[in-house]
XYZ file of C-alpha atoms in Angstrom:
487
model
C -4.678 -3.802 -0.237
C -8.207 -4.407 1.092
C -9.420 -4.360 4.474
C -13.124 -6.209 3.633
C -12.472 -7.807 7.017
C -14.421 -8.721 9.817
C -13.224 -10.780 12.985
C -14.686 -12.959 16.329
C -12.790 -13.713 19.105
C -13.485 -17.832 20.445
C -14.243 -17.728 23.587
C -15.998 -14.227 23.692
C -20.187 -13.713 24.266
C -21.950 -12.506 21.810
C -22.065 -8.753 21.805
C -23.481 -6.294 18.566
C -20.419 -3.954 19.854
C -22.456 -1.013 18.121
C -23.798 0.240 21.402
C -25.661 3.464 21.633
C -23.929 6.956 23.435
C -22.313 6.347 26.802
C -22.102 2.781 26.779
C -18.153 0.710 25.690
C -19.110 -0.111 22.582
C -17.050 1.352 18.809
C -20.097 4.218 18.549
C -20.386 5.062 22.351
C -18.566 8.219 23.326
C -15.106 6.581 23.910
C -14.581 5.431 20.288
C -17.069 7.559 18.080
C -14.774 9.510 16.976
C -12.093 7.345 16.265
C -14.620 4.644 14.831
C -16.077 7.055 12.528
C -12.747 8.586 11.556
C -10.858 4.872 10.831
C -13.918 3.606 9.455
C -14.284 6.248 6.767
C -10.558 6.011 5.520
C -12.130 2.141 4.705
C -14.881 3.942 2.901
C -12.181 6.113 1.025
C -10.521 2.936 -0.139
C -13.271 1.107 -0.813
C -14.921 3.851 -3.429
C -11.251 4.338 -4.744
C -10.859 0.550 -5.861
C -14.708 0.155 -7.043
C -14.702 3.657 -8.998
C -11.260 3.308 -10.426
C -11.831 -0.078 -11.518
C -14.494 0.920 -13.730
C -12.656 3.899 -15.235
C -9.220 1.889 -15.649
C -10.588 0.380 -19.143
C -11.047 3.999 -20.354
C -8.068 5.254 -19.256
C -5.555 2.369 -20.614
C -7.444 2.922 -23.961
C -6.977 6.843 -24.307
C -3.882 6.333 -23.058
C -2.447 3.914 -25.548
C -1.827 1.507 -22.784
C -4.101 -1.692 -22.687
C -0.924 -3.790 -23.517
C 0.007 -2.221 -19.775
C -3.120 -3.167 -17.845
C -1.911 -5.228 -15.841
C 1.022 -3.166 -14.741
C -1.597 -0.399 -13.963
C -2.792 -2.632 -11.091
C 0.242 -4.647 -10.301
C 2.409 -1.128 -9.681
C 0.133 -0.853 -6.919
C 0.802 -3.684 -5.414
C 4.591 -3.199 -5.520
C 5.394 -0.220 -4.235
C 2.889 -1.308 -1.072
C 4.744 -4.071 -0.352
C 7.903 -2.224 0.981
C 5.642 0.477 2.498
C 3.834 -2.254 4.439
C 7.327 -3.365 5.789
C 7.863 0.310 7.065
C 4.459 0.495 8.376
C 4.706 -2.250 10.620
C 8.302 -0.980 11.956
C 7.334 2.436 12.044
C 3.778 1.882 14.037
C 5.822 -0.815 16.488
C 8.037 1.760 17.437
C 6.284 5.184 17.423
C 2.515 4.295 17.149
C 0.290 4.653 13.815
C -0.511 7.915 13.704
C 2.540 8.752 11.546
C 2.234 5.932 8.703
C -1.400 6.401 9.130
C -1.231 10.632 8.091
C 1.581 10.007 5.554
C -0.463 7.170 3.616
C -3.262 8.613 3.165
C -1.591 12.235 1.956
C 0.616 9.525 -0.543
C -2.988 7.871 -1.367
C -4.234 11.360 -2.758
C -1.009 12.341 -3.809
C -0.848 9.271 -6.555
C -4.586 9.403 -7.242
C -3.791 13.460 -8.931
C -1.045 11.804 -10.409
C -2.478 9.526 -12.213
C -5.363 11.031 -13.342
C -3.354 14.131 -14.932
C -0.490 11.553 -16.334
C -0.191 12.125 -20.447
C 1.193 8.820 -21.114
C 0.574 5.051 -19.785
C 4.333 4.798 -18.157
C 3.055 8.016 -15.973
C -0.309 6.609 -15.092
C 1.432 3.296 -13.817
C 4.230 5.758 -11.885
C 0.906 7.242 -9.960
C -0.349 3.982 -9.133
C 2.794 3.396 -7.317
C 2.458 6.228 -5.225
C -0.533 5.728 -4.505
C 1.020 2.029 -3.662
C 2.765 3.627 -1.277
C 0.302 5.349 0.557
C -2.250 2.192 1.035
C 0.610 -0.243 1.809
C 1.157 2.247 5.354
C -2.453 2.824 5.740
C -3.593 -0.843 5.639
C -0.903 -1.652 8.633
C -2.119 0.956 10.375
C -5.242 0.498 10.904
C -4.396 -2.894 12.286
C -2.402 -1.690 14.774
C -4.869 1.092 15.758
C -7.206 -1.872 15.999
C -5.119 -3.974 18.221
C -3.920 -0.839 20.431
C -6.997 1.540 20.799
C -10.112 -1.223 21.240
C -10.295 -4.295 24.065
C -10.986 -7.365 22.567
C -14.304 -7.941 22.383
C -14.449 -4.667 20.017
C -11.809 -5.839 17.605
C -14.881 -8.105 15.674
C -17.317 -5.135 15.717
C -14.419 -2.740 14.247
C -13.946 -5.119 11.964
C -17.355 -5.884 10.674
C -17.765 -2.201 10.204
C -14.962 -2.594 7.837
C -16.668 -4.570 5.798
C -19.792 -3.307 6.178
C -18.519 -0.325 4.367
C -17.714 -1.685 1.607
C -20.950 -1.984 0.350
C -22.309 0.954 -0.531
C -18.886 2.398 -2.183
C -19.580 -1.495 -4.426
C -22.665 -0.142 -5.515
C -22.916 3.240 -5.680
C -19.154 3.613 -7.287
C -19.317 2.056 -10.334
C -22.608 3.705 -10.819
C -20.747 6.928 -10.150
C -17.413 6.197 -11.719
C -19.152 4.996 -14.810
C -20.869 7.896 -15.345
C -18.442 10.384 -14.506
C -16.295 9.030 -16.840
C -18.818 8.711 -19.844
C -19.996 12.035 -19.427
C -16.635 14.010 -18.024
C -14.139 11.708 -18.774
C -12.282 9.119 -16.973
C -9.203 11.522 -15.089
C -12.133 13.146 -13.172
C -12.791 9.965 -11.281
C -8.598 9.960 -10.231
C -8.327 13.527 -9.405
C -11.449 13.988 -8.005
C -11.517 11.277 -4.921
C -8.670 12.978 -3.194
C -11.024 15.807 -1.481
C -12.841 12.634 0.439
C -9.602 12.494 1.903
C -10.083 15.604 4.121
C -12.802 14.404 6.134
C -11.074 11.246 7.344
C -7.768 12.856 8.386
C -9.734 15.561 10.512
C -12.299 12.838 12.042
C -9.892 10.151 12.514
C -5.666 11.596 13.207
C -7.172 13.685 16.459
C -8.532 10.585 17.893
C -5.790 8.388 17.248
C -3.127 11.026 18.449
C -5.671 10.514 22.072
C -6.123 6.683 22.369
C -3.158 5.097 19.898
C -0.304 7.190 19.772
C 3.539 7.025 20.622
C 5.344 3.465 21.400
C 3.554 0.823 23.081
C 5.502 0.998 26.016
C 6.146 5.000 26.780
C 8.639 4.229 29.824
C 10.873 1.940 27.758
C 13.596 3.305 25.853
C 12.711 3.385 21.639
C 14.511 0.496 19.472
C 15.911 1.601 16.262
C 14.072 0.520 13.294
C 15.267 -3.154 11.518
C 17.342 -2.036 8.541
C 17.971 -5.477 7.505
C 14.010 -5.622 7.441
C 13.377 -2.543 5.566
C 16.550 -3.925 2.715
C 14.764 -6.899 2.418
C 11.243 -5.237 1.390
C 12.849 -2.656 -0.779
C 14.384 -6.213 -2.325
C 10.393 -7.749 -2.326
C 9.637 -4.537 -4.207
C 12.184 -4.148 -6.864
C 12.339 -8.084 -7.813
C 8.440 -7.961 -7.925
C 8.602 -4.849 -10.371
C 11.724 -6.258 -12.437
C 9.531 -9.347 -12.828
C 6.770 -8.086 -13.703
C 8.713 -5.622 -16.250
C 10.256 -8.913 -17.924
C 6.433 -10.409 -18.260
C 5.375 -7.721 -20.479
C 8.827 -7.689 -22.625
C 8.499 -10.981 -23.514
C 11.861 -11.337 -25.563
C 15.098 -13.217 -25.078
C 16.609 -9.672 -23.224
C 13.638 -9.835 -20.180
C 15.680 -13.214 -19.260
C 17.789 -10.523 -17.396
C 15.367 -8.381 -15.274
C 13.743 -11.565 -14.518
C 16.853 -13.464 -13.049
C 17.946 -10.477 -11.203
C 14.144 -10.230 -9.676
C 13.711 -13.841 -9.281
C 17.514 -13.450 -6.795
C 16.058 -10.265 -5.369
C 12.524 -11.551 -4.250
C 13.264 -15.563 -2.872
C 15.163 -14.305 -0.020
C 13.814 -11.429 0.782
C 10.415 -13.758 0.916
C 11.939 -15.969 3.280
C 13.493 -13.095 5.537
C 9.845 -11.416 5.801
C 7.344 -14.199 6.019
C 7.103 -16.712 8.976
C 9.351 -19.921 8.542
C 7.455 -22.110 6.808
C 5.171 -20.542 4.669
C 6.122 -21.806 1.219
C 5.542 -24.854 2.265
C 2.053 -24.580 4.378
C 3.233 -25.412 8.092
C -0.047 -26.352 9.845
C -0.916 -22.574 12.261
C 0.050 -18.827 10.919
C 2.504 -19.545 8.390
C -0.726 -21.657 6.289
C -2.528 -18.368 7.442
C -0.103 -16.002 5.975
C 0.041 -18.777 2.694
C -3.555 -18.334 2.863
C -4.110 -15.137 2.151
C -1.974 -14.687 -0.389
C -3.545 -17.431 -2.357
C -7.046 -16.330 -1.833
C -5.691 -12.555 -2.714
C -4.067 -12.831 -5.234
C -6.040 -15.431 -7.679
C -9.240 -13.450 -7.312
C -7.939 -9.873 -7.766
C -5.906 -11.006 -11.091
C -9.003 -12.234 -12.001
C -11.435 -9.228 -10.629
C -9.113 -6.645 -12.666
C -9.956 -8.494 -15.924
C -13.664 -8.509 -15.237
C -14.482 -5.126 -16.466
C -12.001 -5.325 -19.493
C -13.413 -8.396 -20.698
C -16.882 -7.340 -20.399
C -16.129 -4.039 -22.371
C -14.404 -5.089 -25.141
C -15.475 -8.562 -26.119
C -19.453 -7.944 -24.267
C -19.919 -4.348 -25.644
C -21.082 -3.563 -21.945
C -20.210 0.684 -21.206
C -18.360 1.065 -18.635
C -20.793 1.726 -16.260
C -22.639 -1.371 -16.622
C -19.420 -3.379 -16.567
C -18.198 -1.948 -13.494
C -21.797 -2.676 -12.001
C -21.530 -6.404 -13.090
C -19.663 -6.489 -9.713
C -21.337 -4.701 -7.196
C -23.148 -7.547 -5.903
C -20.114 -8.508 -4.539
C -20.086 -5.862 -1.814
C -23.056 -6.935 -0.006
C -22.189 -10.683 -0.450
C -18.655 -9.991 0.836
C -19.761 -8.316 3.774
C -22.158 -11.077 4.094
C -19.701 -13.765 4.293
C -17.524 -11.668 6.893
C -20.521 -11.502 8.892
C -21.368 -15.568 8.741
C -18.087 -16.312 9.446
C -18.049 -13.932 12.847
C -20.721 -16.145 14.652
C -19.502 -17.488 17.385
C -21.645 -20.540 17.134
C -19.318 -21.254 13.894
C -16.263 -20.893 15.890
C -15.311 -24.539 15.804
C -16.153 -24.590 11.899
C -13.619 -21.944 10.984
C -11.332 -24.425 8.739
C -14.419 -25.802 6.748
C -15.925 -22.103 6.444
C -12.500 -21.285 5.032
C -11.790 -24.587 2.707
C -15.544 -24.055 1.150
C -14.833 -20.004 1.062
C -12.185 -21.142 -1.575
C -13.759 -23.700 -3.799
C -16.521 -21.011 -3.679
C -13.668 -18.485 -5.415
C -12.589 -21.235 -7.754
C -15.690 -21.830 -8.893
C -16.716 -18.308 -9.638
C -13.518 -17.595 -11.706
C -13.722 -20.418 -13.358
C -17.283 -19.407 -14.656
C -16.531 -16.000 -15.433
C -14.819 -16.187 -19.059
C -18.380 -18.220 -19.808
C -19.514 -14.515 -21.306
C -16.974 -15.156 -23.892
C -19.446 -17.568 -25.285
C -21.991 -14.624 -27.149
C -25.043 -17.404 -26.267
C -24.054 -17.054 -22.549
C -25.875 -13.954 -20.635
C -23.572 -11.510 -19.360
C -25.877 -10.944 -15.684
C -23.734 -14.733 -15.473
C -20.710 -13.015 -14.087
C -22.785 -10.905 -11.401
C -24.402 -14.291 -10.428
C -20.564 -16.152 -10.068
C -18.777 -12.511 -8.471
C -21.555 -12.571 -6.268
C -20.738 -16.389 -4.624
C -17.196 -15.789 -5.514
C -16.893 -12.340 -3.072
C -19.233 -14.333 -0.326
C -16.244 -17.315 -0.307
C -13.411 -14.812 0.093
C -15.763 -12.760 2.632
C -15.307 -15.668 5.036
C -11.596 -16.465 3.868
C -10.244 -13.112 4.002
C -11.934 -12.210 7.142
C -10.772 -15.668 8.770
C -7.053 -14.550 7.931
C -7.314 -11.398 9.985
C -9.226 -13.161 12.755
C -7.126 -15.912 12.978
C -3.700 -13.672 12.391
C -5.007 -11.794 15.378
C -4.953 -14.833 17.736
C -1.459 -16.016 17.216
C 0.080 -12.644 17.433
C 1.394 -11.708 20.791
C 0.748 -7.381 20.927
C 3.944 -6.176 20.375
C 3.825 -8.381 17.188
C 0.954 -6.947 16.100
C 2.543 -4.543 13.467
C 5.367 -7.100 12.351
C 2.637 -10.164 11.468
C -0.083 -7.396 10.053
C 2.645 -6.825 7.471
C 3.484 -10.258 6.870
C -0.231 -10.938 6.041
C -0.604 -7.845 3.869
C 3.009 -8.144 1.859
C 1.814 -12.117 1.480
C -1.808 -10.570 -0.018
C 0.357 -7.770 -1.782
C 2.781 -9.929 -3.464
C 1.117 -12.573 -4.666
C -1.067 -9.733 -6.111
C 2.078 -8.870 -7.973
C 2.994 -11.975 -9.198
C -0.389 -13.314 -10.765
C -1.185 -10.084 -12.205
C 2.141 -10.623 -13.999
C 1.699 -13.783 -14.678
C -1.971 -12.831 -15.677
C -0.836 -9.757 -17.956
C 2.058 -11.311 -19.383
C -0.329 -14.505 -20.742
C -2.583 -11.972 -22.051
C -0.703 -9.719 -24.215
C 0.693 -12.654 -25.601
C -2.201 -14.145 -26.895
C -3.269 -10.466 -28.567
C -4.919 -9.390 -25.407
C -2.881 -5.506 -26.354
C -4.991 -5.047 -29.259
C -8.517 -6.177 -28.341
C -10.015 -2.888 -29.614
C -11.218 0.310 -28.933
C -13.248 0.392 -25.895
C -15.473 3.671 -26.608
C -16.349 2.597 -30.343
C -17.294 -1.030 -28.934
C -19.432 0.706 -26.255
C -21.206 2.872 -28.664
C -21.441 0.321 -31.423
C -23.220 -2.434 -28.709
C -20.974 -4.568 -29.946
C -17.093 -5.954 -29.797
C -14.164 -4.371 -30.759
C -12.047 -7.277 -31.543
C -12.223 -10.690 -30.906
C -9.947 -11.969 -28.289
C -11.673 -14.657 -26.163
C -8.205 -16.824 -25.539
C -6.291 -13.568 -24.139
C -9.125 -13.495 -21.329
C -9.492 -17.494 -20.879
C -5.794 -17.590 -20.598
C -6.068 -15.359 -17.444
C -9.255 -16.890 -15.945
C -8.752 -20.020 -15.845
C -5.099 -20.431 -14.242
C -6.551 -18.356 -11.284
C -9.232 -20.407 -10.547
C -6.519 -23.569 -10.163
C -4.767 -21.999 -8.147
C -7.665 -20.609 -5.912
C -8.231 -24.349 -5.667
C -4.577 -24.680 -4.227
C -5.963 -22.393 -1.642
C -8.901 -24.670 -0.465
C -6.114 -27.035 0.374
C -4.201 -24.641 2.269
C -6.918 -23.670 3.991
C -7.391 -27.487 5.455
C -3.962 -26.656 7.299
C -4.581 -23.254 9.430
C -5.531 -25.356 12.572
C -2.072 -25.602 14.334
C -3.743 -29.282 14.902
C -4.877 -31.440 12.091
């Protein structure tokens, strides 16, 4: 899930959208409240994904689990894609407030879960519940977007999104780091869910005034789409069996993997827009789009830190930090992309977001190589997160636009479970390459940290990750040549 977004409407003048009190814009006294409220449940996600990344080496170590890692992250991604199914149907039909309250509560609930889990198999189950609560959150907010602000808010919303993602990229790996040198790593899981408080009493009132209920009170409720809801618990469980045969990796996985690869094509087809496997020029290339640009650079970005412990010697605070560059730059490429001056440049923005993301992940197993500076991966994360600031925040934009308002929910969630599942499917990929090239036994992470030096020797288990991703983010830059619906 991640809502570093920021959007422009064509067509619109230029307005900041951050007037002061008693004037229309997201902080005037119409949508304070509501801006403040939405805006810090970003904040909350954005300091859970920086500060858990940074304590997830830690954890997968102490917990006997490293062969897992990948799982850890991918779990997430799972169980949100058939959440972000029910989100969509459930905000449609009776507003966002519900999947809004209930995903957050399941965001904290799976944080506590994982962070007082005695094995790895228990970690990875609180993951998914905490799956479960950012899969309904994300779709959410983008209804509450589309529902509660006129248009020519929507890009200032949005911005703020990203926006606040930068101080949770620098100060949370900072903070995680230390926390978890110095208290251990389950006090960064169980202690983020008290942030949780201030966002559902700041943000649910507000809603429940300007977003609430169906979109059309007078007309008579439609029952939700069980075929719909089938068809992502289908996404979900072929993603997870598929995943389960990647890390198995014997001739008896050949049967969780057939059954997932059955479960997931059509319930692909049923959920995305016609066309989307094969890039049809408009929103299906959008939807394609964003999974592309997703997935590649967070199967990559969940290696970073790993890599950098164990093979680097880096603690975990410092290897966490190695990417918090990438919060300002991010926002900064959400904000270039917003000017309306570069309106009619959206495609090429988008196409040179992605070799931008290639490039970066491509550089990034470079450390492996001990004569290569480690401040190299900062340098590439930092170019990497400004290309998928402009692609990611293009998607939404763009998404937006072709989405009539009562579709709002329905498309929302076919951009998310696109990002979602091919979040899923690379991590597996990802994990599944690296445990088979030793990546499970790269070392202790604590000794390596204290020693200043490596705890094993494993540069092909990381390469064999890196490098893949960065093809296919190049894949994406040609996708990206086909969101125009005209060539």
């Amino acid at each position: 899930m991640d809502v570093r977004t920021v959007g422009d409407e064509s067509g619109t003048e230029p307005s900041s959208g951050f007037e002061g009190p008693g004037t229309g814009g997201v902080l005037g006294r119409t949508y304070r409240a509501l801006s403040v409220g939405i805006v810090s449940v970003v904040f909350l996600i954005a300091f859970e994904a920086t500060a858990v990344g940074t304590a997830m080496p830690v954890a997968a170590r102490e917990l006997h689990g490293i062969a897992l890692y990948a799982f850890a992250f991918s779990a997430y991604f799972t169980t949100s894609l058939f959440a972000m199914v029910l989100s969509g149907q459930w905000a449609d039909r009776r507003g966002p407030l519900g999947p809004l309250a209930t995903g957050i509560s399941a965001f904290g609930a799976g944080l506590l879960l994982s962070g007082t889990a005695g094995s790895m198999w228990m970690f990875v189950g609180g993951r998914a519940v905490q799956g479960l609560g950012g899969g309904l959150v994300i779709v959410a907010l983008y209804v509450v977007i589309s529902r509660a602000y006129p248009g020519h808010l929507q890009p200032s919303i949005m911005a703020a999104f990203a926006a606040s993602w930068v101080i949770p990229s620098v100060v949370g790996p900072l903070a995680s780091g230390s926390v978890t040198e110095h208290l251990g790593w389950r006090w960064v899981f169980v202690g983020i869910p008290v942030l949780v408080v201030f966002p559902l009493a700041l943000a649910l009132p507000a809603i429940r005034r300007r977003a609430s209920g169906p979109p059309d009170p007078s007309a008579a409720a439609e029952p939700f789409d069980r075929r719909r809801i089938l068809l992502a618990f289908a996404i979900s469980l072929g993603a997870g069996l598929l995943q389960y045969a990647g890390q198995e990796r014997n001739w008896f996985a050949l049967l969780p993997a057939a059954v997932g690869f059955a479960l997931l094509v059509p319930a692909v087809r049923g959920l995305l827009p016609p066309g989307t496997g094969r890039a049809v020029r408009g929103l299906p290339s959008v939807v394609l789009l964003r999974g592309v640009a997703a997935g590649s650079f967070i199967a990559a970005e969940s290696f970073v830190p790993l890599m950098l412990v164990t093979q680097r010697g880096l603690s975990p605070t410092m290897a966490g930090f190695s990417l918090a560059a990438g919060g300002g730059t991010w926002a900064l490429g959400s904000f270039v992309q917003s000017r309306p001056r570069l309106e009619p440049y959206r495609e090429r923005l988008m196409v040179g977001g992605m070799v931008l993301v290639a490039a970066a992940i491509a550089a990034a197993p470079s450390v492996l190589i001990d004569a290569v500076p480690v401040w190299t991966v900062a340098v590439a994360w930092a170019f990497g997160c400004f290309g998928m600031g402009m692609v990611l925040a293009s998607t939404s934009v763009l998404l937006l636009k072709l989405s009539a308002p009562e579709e709002a929910g329905a498309n929302s969630a076919a951009l998310q479970i696109s990002d979602g599942l091919s979040n899923v499917l690379l991590l597996a990929a990802g994990g599944a390459a690296f445990a088979a090239l030793g990546g499970g036994a790269v070392g202790a992470v604590h000794e390596a940290a204290e020693a200043g030096a490596s705890s094993g020797s494993h540069p092909g288990a990381f390469a064999v990750v890196f490098l893949p991703m960065a093809g296919v983010a190049l894949v994406g830059a040609w996708v990206a040549s086909r969101v125009r619906t005209k060539p």
